[in-house]
PDB file of C-alpha atoms in Angstrom:
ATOM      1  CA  UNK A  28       0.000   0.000   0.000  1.00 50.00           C
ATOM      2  CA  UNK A  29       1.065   3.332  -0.605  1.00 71.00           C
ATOM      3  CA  UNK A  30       0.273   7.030   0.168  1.00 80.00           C
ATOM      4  CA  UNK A  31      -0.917   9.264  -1.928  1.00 87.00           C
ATOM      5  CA  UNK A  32       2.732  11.284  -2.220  1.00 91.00           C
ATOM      6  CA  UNK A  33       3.972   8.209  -3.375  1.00 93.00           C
ATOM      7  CA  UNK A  34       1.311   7.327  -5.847  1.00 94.00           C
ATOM      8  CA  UNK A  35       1.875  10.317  -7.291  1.00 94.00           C
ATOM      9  CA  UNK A  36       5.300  10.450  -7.680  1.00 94.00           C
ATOM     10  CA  UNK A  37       5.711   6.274  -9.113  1.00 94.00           C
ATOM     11  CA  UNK A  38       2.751   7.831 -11.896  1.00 94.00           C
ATOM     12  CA  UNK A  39       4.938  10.660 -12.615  1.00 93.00           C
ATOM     13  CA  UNK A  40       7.853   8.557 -13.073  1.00 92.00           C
ATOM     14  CA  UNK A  41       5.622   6.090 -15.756  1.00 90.00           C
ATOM     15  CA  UNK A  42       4.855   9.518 -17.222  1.00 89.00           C
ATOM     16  CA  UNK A  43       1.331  10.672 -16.005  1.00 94.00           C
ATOM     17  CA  UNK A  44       0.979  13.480 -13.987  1.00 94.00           C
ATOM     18  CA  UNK A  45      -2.218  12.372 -11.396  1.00 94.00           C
ATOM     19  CA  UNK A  46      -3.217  15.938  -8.961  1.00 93.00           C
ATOM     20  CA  UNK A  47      -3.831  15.449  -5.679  1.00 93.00           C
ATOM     21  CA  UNK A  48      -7.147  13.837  -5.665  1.00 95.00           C
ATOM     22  CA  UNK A  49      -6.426  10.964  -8.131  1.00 96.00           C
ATOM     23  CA  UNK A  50      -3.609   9.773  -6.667  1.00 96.00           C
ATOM     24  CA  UNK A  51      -5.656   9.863  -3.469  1.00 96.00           C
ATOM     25  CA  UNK A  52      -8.670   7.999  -5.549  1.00 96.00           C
ATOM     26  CA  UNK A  53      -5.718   5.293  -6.608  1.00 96.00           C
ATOM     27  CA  UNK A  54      -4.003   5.337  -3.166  1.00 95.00           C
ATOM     28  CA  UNK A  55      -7.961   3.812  -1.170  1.00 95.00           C
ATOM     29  CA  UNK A  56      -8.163   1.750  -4.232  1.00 95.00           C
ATOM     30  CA  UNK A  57      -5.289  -0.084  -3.358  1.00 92.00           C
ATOM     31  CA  UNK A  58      -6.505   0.015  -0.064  1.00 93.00           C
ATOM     32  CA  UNK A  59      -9.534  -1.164  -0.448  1.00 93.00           C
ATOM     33  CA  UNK A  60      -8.964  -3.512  -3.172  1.00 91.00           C
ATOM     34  CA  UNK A  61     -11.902  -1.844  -4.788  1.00 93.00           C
ATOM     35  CA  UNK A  62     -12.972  -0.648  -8.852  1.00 96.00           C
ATOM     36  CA  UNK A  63     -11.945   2.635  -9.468  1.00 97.00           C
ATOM     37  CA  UNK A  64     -14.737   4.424 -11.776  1.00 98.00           C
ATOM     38  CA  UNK A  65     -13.103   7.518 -13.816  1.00 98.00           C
ATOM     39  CA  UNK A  66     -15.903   9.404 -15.709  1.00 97.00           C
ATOM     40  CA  UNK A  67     -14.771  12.552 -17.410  1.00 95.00           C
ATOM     41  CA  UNK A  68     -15.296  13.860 -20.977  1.00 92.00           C
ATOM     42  CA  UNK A  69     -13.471  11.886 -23.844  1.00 90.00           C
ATOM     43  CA  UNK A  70      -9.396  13.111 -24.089  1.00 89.00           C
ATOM     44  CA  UNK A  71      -9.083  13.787 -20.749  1.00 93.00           C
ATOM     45  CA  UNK A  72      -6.596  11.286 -20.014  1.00 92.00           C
ATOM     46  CA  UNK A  73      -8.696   8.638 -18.290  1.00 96.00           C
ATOM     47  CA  UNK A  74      -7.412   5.522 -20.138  1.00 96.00           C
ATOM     48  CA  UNK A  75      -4.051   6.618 -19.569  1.00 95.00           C
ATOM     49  CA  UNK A  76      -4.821   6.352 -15.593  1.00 97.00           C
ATOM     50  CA  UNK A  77      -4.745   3.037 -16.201  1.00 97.00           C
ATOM     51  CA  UNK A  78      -2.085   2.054 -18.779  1.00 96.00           C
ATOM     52  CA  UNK A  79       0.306   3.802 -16.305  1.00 96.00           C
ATOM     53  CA  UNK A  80      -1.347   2.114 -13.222  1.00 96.00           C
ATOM     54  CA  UNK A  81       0.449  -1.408 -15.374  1.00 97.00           C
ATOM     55  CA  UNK A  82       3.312   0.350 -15.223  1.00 95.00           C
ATOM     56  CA  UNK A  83       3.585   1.294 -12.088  1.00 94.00           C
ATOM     57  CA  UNK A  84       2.876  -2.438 -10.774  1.00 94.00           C
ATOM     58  CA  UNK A  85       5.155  -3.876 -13.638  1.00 95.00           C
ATOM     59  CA  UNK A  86       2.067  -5.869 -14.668  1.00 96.00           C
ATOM     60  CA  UNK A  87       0.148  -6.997 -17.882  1.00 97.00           C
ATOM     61  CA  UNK A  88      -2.606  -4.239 -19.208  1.00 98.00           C
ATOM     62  CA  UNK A  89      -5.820  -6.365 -19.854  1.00 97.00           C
ATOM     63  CA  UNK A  90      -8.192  -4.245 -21.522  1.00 97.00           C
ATOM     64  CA  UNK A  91     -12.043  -5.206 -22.406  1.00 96.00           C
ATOM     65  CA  UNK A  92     -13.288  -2.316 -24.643  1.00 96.00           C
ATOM     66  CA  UNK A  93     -16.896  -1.447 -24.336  1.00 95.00           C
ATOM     67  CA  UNK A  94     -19.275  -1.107 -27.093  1.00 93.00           C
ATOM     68  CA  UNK A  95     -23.134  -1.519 -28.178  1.00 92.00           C
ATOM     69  CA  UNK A  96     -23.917  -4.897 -27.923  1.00 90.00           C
ATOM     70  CA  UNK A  97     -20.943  -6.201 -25.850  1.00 91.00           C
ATOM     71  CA  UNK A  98     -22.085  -9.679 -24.235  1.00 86.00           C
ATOM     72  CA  UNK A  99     -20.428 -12.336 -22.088  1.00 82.00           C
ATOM     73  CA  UNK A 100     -19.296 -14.576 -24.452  1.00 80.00           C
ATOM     74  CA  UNK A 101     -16.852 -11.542 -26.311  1.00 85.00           C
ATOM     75  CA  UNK A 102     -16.157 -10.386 -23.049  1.00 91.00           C
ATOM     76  CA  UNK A 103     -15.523 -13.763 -20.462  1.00 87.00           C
ATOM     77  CA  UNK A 104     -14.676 -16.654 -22.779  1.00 83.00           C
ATOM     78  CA  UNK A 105     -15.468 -18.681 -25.918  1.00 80.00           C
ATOM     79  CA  UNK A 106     -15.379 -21.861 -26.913  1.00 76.00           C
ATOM     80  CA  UNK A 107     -12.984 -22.984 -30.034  1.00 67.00           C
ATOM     81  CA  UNK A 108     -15.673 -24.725 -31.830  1.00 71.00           C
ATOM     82  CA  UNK A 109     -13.306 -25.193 -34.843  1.00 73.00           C
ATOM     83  CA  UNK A 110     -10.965 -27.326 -32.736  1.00 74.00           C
ATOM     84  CA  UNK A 111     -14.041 -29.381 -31.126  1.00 66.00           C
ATOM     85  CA  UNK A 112     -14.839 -30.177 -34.380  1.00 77.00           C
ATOM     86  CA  UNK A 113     -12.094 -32.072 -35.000  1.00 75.00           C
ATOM     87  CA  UNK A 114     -11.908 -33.789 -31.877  1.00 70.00           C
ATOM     88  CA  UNK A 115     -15.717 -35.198 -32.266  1.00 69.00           C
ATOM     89  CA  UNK A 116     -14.778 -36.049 -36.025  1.00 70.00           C
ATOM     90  CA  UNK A 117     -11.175 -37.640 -35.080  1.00 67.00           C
ATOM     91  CA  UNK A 118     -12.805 -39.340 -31.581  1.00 66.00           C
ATOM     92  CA  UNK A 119     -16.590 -40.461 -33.330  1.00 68.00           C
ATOM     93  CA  UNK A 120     -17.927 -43.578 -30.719  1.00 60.00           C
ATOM     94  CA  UNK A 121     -16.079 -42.353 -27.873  1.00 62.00           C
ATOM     95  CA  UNK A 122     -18.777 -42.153 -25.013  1.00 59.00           C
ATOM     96  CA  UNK A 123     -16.377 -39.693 -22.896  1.00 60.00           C
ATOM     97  CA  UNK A 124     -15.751 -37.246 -26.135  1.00 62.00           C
ATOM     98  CA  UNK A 125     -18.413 -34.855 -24.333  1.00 60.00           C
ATOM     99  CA  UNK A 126     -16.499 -34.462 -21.390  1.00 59.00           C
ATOM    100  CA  UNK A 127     -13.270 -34.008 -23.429  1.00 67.00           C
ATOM    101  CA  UNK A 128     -14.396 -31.387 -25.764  1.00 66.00           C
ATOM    102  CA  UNK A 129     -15.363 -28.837 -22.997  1.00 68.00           C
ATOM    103  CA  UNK A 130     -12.491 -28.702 -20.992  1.00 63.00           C
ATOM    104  CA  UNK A 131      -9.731 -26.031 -20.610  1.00 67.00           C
ATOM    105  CA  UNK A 132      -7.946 -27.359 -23.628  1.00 72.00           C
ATOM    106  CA  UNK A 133     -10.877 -25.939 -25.777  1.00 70.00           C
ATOM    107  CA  UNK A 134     -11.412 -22.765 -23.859  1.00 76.00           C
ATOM    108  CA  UNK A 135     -10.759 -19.171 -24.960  1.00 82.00           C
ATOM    109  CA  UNK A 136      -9.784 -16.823 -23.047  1.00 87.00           C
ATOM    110  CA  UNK A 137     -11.686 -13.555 -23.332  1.00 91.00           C
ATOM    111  CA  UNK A 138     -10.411 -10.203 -20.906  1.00 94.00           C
ATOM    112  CA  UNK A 139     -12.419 -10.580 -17.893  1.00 93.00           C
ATOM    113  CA  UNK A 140     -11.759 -14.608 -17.676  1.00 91.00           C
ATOM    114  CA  UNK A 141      -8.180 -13.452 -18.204  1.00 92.00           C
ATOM    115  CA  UNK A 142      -7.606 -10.700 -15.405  1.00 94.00           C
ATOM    116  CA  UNK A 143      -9.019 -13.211 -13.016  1.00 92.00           C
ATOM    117  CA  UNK A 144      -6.463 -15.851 -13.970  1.00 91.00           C
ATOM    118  CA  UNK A 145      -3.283 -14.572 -13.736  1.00 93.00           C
ATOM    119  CA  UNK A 146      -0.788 -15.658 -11.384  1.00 93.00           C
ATOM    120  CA  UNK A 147      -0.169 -11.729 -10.750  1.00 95.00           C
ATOM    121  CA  UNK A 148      -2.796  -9.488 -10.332  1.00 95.00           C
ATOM    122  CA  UNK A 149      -3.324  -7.420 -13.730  1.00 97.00           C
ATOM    123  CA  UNK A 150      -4.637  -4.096 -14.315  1.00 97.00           C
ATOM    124  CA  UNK A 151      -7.983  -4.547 -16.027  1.00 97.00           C
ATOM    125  CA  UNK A 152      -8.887  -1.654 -17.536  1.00 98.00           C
ATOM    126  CA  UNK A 153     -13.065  -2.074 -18.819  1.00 97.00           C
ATOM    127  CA  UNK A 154     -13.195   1.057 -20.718  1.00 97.00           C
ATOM    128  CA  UNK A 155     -16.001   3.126 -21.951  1.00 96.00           C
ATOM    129  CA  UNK A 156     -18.459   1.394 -19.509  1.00 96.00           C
ATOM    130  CA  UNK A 157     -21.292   3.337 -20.791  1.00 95.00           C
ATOM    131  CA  UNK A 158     -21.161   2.246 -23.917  1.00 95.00           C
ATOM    132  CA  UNK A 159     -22.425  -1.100 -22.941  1.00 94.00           C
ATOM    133  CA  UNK A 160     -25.838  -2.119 -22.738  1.00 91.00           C
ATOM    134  CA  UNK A 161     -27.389  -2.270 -19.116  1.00 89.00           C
ATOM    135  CA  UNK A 162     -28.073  -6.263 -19.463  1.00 89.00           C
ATOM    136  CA  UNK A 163     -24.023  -6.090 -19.628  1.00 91.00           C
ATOM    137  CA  UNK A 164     -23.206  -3.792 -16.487  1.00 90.00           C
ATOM    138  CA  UNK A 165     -25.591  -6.213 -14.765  1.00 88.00           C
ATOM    139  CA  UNK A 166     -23.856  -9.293 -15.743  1.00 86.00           C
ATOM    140  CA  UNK A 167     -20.824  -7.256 -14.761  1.00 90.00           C
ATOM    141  CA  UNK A 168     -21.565  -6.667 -11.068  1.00 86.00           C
ATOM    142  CA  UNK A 169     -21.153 -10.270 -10.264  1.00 79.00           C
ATOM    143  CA  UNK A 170     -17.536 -10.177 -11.160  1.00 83.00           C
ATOM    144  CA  UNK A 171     -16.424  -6.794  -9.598  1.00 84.00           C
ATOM    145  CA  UNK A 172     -18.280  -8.242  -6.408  1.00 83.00           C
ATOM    146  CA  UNK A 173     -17.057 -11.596  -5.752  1.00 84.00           C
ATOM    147  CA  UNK A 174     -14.080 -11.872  -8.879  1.00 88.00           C
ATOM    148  CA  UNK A 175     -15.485 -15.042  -9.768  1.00 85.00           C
ATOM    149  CA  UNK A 176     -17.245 -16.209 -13.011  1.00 82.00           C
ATOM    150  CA  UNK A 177     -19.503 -19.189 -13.896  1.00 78.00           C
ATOM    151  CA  UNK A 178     -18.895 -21.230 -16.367  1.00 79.00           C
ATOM    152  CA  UNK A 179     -21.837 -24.191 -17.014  1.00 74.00           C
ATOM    153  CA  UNK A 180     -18.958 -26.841 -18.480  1.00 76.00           C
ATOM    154  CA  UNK A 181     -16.773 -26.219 -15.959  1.00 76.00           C
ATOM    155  CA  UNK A 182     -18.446 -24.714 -12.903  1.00 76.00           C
ATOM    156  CA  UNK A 183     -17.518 -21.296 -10.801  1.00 81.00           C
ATOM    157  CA  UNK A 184     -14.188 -19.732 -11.572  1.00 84.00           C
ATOM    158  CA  UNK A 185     -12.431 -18.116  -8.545  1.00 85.00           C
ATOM    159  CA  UNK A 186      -9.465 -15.303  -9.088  1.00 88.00           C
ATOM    160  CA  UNK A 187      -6.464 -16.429  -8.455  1.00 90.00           C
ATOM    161  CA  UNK A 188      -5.477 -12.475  -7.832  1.00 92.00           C
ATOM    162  CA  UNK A 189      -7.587  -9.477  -7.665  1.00 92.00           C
ATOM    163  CA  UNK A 190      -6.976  -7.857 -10.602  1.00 95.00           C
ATOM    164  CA  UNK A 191      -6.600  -4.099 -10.094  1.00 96.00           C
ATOM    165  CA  UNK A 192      -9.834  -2.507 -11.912  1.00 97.00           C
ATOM    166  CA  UNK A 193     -10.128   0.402 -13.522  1.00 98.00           C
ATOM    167  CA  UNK A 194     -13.792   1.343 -15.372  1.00 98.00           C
ATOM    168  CA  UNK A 195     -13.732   4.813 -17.589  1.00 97.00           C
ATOM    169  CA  UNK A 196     -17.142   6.401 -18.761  1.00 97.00           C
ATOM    170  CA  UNK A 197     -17.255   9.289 -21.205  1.00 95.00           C
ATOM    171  CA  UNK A 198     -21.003   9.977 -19.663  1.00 90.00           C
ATOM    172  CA  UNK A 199     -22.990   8.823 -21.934  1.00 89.00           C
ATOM    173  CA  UNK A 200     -25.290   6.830 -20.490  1.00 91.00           C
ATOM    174  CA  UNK A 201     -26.396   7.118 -16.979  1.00 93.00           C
ATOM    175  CA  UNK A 202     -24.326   4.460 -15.347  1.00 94.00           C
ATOM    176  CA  UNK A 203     -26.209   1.745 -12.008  1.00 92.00           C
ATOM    177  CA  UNK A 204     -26.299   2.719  -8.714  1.00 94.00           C
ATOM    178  CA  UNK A 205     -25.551  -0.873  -8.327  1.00 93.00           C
ATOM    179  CA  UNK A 206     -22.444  -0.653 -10.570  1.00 93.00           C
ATOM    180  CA  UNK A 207     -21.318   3.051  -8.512  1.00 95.00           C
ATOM    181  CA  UNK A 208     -22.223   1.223  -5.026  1.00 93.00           C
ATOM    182  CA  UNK A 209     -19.358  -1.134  -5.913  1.00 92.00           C
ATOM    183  CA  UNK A 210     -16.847   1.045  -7.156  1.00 95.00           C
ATOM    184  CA  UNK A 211     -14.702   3.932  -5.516  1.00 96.00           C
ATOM    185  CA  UNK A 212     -15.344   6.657  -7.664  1.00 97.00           C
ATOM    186  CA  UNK A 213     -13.398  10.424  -9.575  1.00 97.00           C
ATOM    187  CA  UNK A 214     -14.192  12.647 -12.053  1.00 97.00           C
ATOM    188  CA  UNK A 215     -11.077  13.245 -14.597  1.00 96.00           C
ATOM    189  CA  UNK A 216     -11.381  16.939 -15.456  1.00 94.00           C
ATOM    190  CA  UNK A 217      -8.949  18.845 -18.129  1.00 95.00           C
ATOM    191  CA  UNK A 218      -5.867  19.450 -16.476  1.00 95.00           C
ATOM    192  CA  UNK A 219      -5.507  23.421 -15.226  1.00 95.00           C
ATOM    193  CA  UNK A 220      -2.456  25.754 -16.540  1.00 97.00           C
ATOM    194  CA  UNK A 221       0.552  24.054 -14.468  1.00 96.00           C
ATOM    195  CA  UNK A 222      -0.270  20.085 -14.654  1.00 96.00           C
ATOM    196  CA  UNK A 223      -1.154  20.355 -18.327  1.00 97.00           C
ATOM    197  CA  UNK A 224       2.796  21.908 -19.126  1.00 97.00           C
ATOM    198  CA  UNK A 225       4.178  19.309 -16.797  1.00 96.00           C
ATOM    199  CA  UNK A 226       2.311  16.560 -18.888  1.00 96.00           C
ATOM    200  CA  UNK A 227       3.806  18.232 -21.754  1.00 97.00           C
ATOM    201  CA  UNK A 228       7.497  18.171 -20.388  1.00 95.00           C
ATOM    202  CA  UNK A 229       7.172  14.444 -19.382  1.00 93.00           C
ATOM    203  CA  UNK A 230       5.654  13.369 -22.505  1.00 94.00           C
ATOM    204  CA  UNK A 231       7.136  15.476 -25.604  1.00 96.00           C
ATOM    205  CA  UNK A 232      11.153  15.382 -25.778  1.00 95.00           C
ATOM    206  CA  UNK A 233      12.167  18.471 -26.931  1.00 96.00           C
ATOM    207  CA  UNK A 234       9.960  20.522 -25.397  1.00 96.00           C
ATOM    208  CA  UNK A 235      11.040  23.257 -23.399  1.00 97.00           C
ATOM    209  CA  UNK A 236       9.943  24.277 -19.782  1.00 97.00           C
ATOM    210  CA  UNK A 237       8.784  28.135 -21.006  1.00 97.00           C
ATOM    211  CA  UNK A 238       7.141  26.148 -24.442  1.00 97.00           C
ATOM    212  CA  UNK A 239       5.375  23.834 -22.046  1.00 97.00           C
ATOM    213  CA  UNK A 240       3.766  26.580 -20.455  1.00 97.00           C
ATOM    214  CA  UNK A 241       2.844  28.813 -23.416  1.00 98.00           C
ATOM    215  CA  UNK A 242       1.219  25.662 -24.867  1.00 98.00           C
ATOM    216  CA  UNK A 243      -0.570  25.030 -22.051  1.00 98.00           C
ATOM    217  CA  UNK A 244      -1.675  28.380 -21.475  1.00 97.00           C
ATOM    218  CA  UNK A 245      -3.201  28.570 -25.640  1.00 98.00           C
ATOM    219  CA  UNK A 246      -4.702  25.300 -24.828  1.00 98.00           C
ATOM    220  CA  UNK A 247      -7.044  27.335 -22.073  1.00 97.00           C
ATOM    221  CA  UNK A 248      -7.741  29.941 -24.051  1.00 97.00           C
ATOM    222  CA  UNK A 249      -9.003  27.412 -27.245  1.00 97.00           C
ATOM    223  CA  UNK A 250     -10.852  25.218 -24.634  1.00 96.00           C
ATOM    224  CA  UNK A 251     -12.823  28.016 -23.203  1.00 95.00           C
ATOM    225  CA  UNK A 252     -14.155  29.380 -26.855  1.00 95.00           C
ATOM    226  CA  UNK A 253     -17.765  28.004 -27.988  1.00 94.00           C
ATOM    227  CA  UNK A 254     -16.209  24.467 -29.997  1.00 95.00           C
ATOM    228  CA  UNK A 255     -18.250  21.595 -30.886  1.00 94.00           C
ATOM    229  CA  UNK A 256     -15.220  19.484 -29.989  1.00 95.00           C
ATOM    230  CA  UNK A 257     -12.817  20.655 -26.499  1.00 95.00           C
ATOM    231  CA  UNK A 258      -9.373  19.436 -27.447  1.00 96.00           C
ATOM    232  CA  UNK A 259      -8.411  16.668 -24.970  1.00 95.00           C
ATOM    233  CA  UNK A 260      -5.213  16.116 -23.905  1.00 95.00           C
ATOM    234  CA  UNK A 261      -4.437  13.898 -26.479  1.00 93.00           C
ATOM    235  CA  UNK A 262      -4.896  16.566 -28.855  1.00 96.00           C
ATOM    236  CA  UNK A 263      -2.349  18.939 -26.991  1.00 97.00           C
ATOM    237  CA  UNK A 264       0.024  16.292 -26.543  1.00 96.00           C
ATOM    238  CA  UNK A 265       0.119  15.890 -30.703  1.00 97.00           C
ATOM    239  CA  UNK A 266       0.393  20.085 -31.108  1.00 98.00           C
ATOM    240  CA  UNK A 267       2.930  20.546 -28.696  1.00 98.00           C
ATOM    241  CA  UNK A 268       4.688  17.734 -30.718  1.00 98.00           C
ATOM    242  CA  UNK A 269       4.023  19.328 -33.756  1.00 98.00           C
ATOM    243  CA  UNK A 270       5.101  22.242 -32.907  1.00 98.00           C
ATOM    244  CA  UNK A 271       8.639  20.861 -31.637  1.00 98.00           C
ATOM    245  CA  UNK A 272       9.166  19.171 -34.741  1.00 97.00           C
ATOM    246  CA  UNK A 273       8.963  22.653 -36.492  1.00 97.00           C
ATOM    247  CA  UNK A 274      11.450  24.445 -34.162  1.00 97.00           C
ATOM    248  CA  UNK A 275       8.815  26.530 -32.758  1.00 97.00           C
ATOM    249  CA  UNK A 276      10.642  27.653 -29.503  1.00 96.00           C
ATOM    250  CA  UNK A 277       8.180  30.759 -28.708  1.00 96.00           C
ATOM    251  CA  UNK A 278       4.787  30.641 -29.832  1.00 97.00           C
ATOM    252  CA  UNK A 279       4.735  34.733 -30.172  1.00 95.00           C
ATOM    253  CA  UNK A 280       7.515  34.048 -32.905  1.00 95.00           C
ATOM    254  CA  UNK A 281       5.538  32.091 -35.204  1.00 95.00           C
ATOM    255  CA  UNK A 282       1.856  33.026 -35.381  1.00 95.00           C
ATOM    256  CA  UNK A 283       1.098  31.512 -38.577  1.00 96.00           C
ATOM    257  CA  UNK A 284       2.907  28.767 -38.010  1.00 97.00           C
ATOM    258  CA  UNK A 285       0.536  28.574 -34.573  1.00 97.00           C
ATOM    259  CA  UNK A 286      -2.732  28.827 -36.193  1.00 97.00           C
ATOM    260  CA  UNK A 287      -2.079  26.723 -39.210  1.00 96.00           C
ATOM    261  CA  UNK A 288      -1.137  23.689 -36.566  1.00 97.00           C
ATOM    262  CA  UNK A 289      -4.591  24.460 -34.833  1.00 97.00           C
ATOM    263  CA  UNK A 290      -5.768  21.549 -36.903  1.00 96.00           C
ATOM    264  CA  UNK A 291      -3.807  19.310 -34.276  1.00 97.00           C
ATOM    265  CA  UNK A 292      -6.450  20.919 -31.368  1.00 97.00           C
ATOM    266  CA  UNK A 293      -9.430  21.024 -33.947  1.00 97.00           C
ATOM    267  CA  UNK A 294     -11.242  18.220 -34.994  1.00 95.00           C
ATOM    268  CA  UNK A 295     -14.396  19.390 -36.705  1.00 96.00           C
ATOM    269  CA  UNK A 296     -15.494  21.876 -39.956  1.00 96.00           C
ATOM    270  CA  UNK A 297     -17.338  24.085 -37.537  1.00 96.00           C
ATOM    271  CA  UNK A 298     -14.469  24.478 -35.024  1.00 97.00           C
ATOM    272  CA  UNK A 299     -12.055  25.384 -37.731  1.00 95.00           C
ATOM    273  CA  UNK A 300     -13.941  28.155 -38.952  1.00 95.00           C
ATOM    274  CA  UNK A 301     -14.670  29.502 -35.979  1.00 95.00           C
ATOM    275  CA  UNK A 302     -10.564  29.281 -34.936  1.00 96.00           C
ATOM    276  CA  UNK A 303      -9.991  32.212 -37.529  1.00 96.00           C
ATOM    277  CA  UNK A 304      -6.245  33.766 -37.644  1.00 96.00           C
ATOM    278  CA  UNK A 305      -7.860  37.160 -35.740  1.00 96.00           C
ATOM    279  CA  UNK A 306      -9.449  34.655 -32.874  1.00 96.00           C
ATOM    280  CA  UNK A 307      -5.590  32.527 -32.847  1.00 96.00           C
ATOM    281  CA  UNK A 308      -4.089  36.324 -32.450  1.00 96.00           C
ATOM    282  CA  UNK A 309      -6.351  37.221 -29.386  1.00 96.00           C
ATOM    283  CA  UNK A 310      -5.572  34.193 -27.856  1.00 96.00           C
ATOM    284  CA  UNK A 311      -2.207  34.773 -28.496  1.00 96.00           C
ATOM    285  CA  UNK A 312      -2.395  37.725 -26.973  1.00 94.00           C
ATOM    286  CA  UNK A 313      -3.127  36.244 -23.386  1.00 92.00           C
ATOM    287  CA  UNK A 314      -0.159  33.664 -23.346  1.00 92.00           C
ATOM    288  CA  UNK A 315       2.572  35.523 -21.402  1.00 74.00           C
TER     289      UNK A 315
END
């Protein structure tokens, strides 16, 4: 178990920069042994919570993404039907060749059967939680309460380690009570002025401490016009390397340079007309 200071710090040094409250969030999750439940607007950086989290603990990323339609069998295991095939064909008459079809030799693996099986406890990330349908979460809440699975060949499946779980939701869909009674839970919000450059400096070589913050400080202005799309960090994370690649050293030096690499921050028709040059000089303007 470790503090929050610590937390912290070991995500810094797998390059995410947590504030205060995450690393607090991550620090009783440990704790607790409990799902963590991130929901924050797409690009925020919620994902990346937990690919560093597998970093941190030197362990294996299992992932599950979410999606419309999502059910157990894509999500907890499979049969190889292919391969039983062969064994009924190459075995015809044998009265056991039931028994020997559906066992672990024919079984496939899907992420949550996975995260459960390892010999060391995985991060398993389930991401985009609202994207699944509600017959889904509700199959789900069996597994983040006990961490064991049934299967009717084979019988109940008990972890061998608690995996370390992290759900992310975009907001989408109102999530359970019954799936937020279970979990711990934090909103991911866009990072302010000073975390956002330090994400920059840990994450783009080249980039300068005074570039970090003038990037940073754009990125505000951008995010707080009327866009159809807020840049995530993601999207400042590909600018600021843009802009390193071009030798941009001071953003007041190369104002066309800054606007025409806008597209990195802009994603949609209406939010690059509305960025005009006059709109990327004002906000230049503001950035000390």
């Amino acid at each position: 178990m470790k503090g929050r200071d610590e937390i912290a710090q070991a995500l810094a040094v797998s390059g995410y920069i947590a504030d205060a409250d995450l690393a607090t969030a991550i620090s009783l999750m440990q704790l607790l042994r409990r799902p963590l439940l991130l929901e924050g607007e797409a690009g925020v950086g919620k994902t990346e919570v937990a690919k560093a989290l597998a970093k941190v603990h030197a362990t294996e990323l299992i992932r599950l993404q979410c999606y419309e339609g999502l059910d157990q069998s894509s999500a907890l295991y499979e049969w190889n039907y292919q391969r039983q095939l062969l064994a009924i064909q190459a075995h015809r008459g044998t009265d056991s060749i039931e028994d020997q079809v559906f066992s672990e030799k024919y079984l496939l693996e899907r992420p949550l059967l996975a995260a459960i099986r390892r010999a060391q406890a995985p991060v398993l990330l389930i991401d985009e939680i609202d994207r699944a349908d509600d017959e889904f979460e509700a199959f789900l809440l069996e597994l983040l309460s006990d961490f064991q699975v049934s299967i009717p060949e084979l019988g109940t499946i008990s972890a061998v380690t608690i995996p370390h779980v992290v759900l992310t939701s975009n907001g989408t869909r109102e999530l359970s009570d019954a799936l937020r009674r279970r979990c711990l839970y934090h909103y991911v919000d866009y990072p302010d002025v000073d975390r956002e450059s330090r994400i920059i400096l840990a994450r783009v070589t080249g980039a300068s401490p005074s570039l970090s913050l003038q990037i940073a400080r754009m990125v505000e202005g951008v995010r707080k016009e009327e866009l159809r799309k807020v840049p995530g960090v993601a999207e400042t994370l590909d600018w600021a390397a843009a802009l390193v690649g071009l030798d941009v050293t001071n953003l007041h030096d190369a104002p066309e340079t800054v606007h025409e690499t806008l597209v990195c921050l802009l994603k949609t028709h209406e939010d690059r007309a509305r960025v005009t040059p006059e709109v990327t000089q004002r906000l230049l303007g503001k950035v000390a």
